[in-house]
XYZ file of C-alpha atoms in Angstrom:
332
model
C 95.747 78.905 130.812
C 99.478 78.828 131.395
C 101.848 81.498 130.663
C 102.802 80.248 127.218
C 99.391 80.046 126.448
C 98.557 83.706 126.909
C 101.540 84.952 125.234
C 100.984 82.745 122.292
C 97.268 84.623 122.452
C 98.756 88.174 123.051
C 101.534 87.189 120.248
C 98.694 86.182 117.583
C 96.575 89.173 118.495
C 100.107 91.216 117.593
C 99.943 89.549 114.271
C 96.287 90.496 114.229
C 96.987 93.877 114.414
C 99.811 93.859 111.777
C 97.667 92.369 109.653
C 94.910 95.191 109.877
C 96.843 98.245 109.895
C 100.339 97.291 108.499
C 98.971 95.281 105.756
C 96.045 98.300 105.017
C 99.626 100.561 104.280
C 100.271 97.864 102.319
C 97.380 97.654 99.947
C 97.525 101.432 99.865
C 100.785 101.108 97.841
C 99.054 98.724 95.714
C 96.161 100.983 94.718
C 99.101 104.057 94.328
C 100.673 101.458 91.615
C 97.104 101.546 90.117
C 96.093 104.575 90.351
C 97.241 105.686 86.806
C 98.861 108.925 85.323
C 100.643 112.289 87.717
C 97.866 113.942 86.899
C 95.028 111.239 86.586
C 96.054 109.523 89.886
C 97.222 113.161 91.345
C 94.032 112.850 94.119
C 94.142 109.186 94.684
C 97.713 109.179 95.765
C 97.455 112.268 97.890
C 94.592 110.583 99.509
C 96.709 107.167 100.273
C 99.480 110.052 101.220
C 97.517 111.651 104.099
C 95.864 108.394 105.446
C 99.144 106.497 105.696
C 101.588 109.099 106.586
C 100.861 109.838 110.067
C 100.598 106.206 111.404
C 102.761 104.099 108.690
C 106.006 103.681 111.030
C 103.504 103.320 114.617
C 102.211 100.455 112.725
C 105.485 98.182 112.495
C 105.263 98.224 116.368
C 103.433 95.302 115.894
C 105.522 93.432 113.496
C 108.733 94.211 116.123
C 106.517 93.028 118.756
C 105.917 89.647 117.160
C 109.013 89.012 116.404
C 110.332 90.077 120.003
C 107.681 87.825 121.401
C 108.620 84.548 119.270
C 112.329 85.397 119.847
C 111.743 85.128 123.200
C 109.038 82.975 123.788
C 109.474 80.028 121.761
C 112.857 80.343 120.569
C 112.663 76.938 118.913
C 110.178 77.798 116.557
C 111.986 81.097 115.613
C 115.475 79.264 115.199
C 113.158 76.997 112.791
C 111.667 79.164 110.872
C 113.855 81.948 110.118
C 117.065 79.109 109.139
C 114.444 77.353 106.750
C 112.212 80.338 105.592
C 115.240 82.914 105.287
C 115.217 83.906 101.566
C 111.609 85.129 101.619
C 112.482 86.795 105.546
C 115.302 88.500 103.841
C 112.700 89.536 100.854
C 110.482 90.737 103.030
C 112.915 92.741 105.135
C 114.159 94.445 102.416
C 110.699 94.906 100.785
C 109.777 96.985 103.983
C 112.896 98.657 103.796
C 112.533 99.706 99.907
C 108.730 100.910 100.662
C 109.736 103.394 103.984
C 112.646 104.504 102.261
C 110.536 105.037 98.806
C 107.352 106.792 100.689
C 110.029 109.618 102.583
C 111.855 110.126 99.063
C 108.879 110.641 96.770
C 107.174 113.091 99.402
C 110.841 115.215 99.387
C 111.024 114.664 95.506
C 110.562 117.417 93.340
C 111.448 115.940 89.398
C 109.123 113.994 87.837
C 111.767 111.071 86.883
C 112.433 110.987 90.779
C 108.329 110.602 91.190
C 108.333 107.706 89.071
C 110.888 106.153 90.523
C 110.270 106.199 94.101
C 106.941 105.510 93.505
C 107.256 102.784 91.553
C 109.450 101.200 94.547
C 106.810 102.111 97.241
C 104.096 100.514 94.768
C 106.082 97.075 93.861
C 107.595 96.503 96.952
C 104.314 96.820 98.957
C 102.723 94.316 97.133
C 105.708 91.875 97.126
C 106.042 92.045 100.408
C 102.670 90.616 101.836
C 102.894 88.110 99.159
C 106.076 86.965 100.565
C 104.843 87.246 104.312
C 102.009 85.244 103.182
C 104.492 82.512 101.620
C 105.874 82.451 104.563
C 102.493 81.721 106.572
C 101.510 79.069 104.059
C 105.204 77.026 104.938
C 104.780 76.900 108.410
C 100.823 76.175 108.049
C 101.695 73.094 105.734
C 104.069 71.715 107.721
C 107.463 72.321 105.642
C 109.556 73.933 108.332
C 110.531 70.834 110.467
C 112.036 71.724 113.846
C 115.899 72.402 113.737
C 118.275 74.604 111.612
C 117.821 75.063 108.047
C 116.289 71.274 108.097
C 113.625 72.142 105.437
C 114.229 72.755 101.839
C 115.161 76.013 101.063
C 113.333 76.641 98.053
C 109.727 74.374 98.939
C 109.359 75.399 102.042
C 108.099 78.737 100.718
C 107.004 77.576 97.143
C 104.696 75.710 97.092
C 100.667 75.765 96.217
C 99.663 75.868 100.142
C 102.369 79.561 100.499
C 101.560 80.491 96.727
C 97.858 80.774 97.806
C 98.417 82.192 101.109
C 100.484 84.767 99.337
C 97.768 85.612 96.935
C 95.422 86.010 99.711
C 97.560 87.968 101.432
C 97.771 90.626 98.991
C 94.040 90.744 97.950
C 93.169 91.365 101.613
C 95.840 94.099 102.388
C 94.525 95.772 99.146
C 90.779 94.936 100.087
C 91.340 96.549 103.542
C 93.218 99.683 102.101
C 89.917 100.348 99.727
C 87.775 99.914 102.284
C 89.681 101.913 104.859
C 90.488 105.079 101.899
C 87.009 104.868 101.006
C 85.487 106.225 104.847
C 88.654 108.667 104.329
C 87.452 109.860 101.272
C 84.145 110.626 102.185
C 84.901 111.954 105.762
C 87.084 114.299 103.505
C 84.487 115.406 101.568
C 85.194 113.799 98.059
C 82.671 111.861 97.121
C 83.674 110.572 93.557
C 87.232 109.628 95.311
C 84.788 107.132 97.690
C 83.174 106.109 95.053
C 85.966 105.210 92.776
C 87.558 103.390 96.609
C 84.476 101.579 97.241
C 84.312 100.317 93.576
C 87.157 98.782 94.335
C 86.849 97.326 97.336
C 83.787 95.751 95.891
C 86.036 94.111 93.006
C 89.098 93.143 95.139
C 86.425 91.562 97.979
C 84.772 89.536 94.744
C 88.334 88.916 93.554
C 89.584 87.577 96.635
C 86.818 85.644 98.000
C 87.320 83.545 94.599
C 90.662 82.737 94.726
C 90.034 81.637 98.648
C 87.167 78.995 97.826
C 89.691 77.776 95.008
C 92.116 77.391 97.133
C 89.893 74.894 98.890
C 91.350 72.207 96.590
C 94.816 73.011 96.864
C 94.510 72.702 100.549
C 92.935 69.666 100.522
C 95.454 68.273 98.421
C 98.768 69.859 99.564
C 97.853 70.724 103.387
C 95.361 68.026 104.334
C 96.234 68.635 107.776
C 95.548 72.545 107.964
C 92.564 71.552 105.379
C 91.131 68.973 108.200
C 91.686 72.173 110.943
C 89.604 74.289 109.300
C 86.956 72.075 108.070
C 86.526 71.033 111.874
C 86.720 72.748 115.050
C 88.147 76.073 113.331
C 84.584 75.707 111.202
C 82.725 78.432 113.091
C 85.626 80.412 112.405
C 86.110 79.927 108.853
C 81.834 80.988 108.859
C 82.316 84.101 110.777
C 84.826 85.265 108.206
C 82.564 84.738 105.343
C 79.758 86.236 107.279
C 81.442 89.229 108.111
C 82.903 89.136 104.466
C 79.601 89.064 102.847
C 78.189 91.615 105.460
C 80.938 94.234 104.017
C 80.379 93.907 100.634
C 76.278 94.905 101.344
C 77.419 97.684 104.150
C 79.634 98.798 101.111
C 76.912 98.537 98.082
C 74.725 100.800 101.216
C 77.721 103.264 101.489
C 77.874 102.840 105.107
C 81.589 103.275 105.070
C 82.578 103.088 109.014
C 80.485 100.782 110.005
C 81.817 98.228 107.025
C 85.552 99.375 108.090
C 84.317 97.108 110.923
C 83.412 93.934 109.776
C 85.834 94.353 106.692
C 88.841 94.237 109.846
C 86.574 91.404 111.256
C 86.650 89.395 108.309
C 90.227 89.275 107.799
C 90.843 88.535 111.469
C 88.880 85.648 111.681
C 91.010 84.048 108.960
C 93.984 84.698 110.901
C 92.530 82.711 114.187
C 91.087 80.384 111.849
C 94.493 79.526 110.811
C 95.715 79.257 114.526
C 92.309 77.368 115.629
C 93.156 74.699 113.161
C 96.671 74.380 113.872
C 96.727 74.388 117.603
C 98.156 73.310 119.957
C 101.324 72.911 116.953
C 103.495 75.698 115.913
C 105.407 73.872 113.951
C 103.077 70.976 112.371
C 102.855 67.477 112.721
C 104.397 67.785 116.306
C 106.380 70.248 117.852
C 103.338 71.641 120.641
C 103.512 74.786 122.483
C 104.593 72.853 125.524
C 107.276 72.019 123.726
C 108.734 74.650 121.767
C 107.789 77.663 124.741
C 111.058 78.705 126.666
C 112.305 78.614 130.435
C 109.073 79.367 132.460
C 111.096 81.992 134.249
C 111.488 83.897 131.190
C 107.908 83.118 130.147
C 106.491 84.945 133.604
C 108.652 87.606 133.232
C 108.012 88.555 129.566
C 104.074 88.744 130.147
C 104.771 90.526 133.100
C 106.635 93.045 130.900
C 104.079 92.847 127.923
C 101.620 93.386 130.820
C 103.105 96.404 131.756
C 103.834 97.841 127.999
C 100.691 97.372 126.453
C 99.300 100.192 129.711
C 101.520 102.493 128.325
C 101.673 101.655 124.541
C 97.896 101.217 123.875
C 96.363 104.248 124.985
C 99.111 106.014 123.200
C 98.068 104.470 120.065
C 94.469 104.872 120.287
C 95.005 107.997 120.652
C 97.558 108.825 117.566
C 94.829 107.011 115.589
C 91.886 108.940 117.261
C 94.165 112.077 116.469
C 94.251 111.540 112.516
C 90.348 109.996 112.065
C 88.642 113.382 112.767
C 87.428 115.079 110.128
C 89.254 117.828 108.805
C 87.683 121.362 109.721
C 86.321 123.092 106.275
């Protein structure tokens, strides 16, 4: 493999990442929006409180990191996309934004007016924003973000049935991850009828989601025959492990083995991710702009894995063990 090769791999395993534990803070704000009354929802959001505090801002590493890596990388595909794709970037910069900025005010708020309001941002804004990172996916994956500046259409690009979809996705899986994920910390907790209400609906938003994804079969076939062809062909095995996995949770769940389906939950929302890039490869930027050909000086491509090389020795042990830190169960 060359050296844009393997950062391309380390950059999509970054995305990977975000995916799993940035978009799991994600669906947590979308089961606080759910969660119902101050005094009904009272447990529920305390729970989404303690599981997310601790790691919510170690988990945009990985988002920075992508970006970094793309910036640098293939600088040609970033010019592209963020000149083309820059109102829903912009959205989704200030949707993170509104959500940090919402979570630290509602835990320092005091009135319930102030509550409301800063939880109503955290709970909107975290469900806006993976649908808008998911637009974002489905313009680049169908081809509307020619190579250039601001050469696609400003408005298509990003709506369209092919991002609309991927959007929709997007959000059912953050939220199907959260459930999943709040449902072990429930029960390692101690409160059983909060893991049962979590895994009730994880069990929904799993049902939920896996429809809209085998609709969207058709849309892909007809707006994104391309990406459609990708996964129906090599990225096939792919596509299967995802459903396997999928259908794998939703039994470990219906058993109540909660860790063990945290597993193959993360697993099944992975493999769509390097479905997506099995299909698509070796294009960034479909019909024809190649990694060869958008991947920067090789100078600067040795040197940044050389650095990543050297960062992830000193950044992943650190966050395995913040995470290891805040998964043991609290002493009674």
């Amino acid at each position: 493999m060359t050296a844009a090769q393997w950062l391309l791999v380390l950059t999509w395993a970054g995305v990977t990442l975000y995916a799993l534990l940035g978009g799991a803070d994600f669906g947590g704000g979308f089961w606080d929006m759910l969660a119902g009354g101050s005094r009904r929802g009272f447990a529920q959001r305390r729970l989404i409180e303690h599981s997310i505090g601790p790691v919510w801002e170690a988990n945009h590493v990985w988002l920075i990191f992508v970006l970094v890596m793309f910036w640098t990388c293939f600088p040609r595909v970033f010019a592209s996309v963020a000149s083309t794709l820059y109102i829903p970037l912009t959205l989704i910069a200030l949707g993170i934004i509104a959500r940090g900025a919402a979570f630290a005010f509602r835990k320092a708020s005091t009135e319930l007016w102030q509550l409301r309001l800063f939880g109503g941002a955290f709970a909107l804004s975290s469900i806006l924003t993976p649908f808008f990172l998911g637009t974002v996916a489905g313009g680049v994956a169908s081809g509307r973000v020619p190579p250039g500046l601001a050469r696609g259409d400003l408005l298509t690009s990003w709506w369209n049935p092919t991002s609309v979809l991927a959007g929709l996705v997007a959000v059912g899986s953050t939220a199907y991850l959260a459930a999943v994920y709040l449902t072990g910390d429930a029960r390692r907790g101690g409160d059983r009828a909060l893991a049962e209400a979590f895994r009730l609906r994880a069990l929904v938003t799993a049902v939920v989601t896996g429809a809209i994804v085998l609709g969207g079969i058709v849309i892909l076939r007809d707006d994104a025959p391309r990406l459609f062809a990708g996964l129906t062909g090599r990225a096939l095995p792919v596509v299967a492990l995802s459903a396997f996995a999928g259908i794998v949770s939703l039994v470990l769940l219906v058993l109540r083995h909660y860790t063990t389906a945290r597993g193959t939950a993360a697993l099944a929302v992975a493999a769509v991710l390097w479905a997506w890039a099995a299909a698509q490869y070796p294009l960034l930027l479909p019909p024809d702009v190649t990694v060869t050909r958008a991947a920067a000086d090789p100078a600067v491509l040795h040197a940044t894995l050389a650095s990543v090389v050297v960062g992830m020795v000193l950044l992943v042990p650190s966050l395995l063990w913040l995470f290891a830190l805040f998964q043991r169960a609290p002493k009674r």
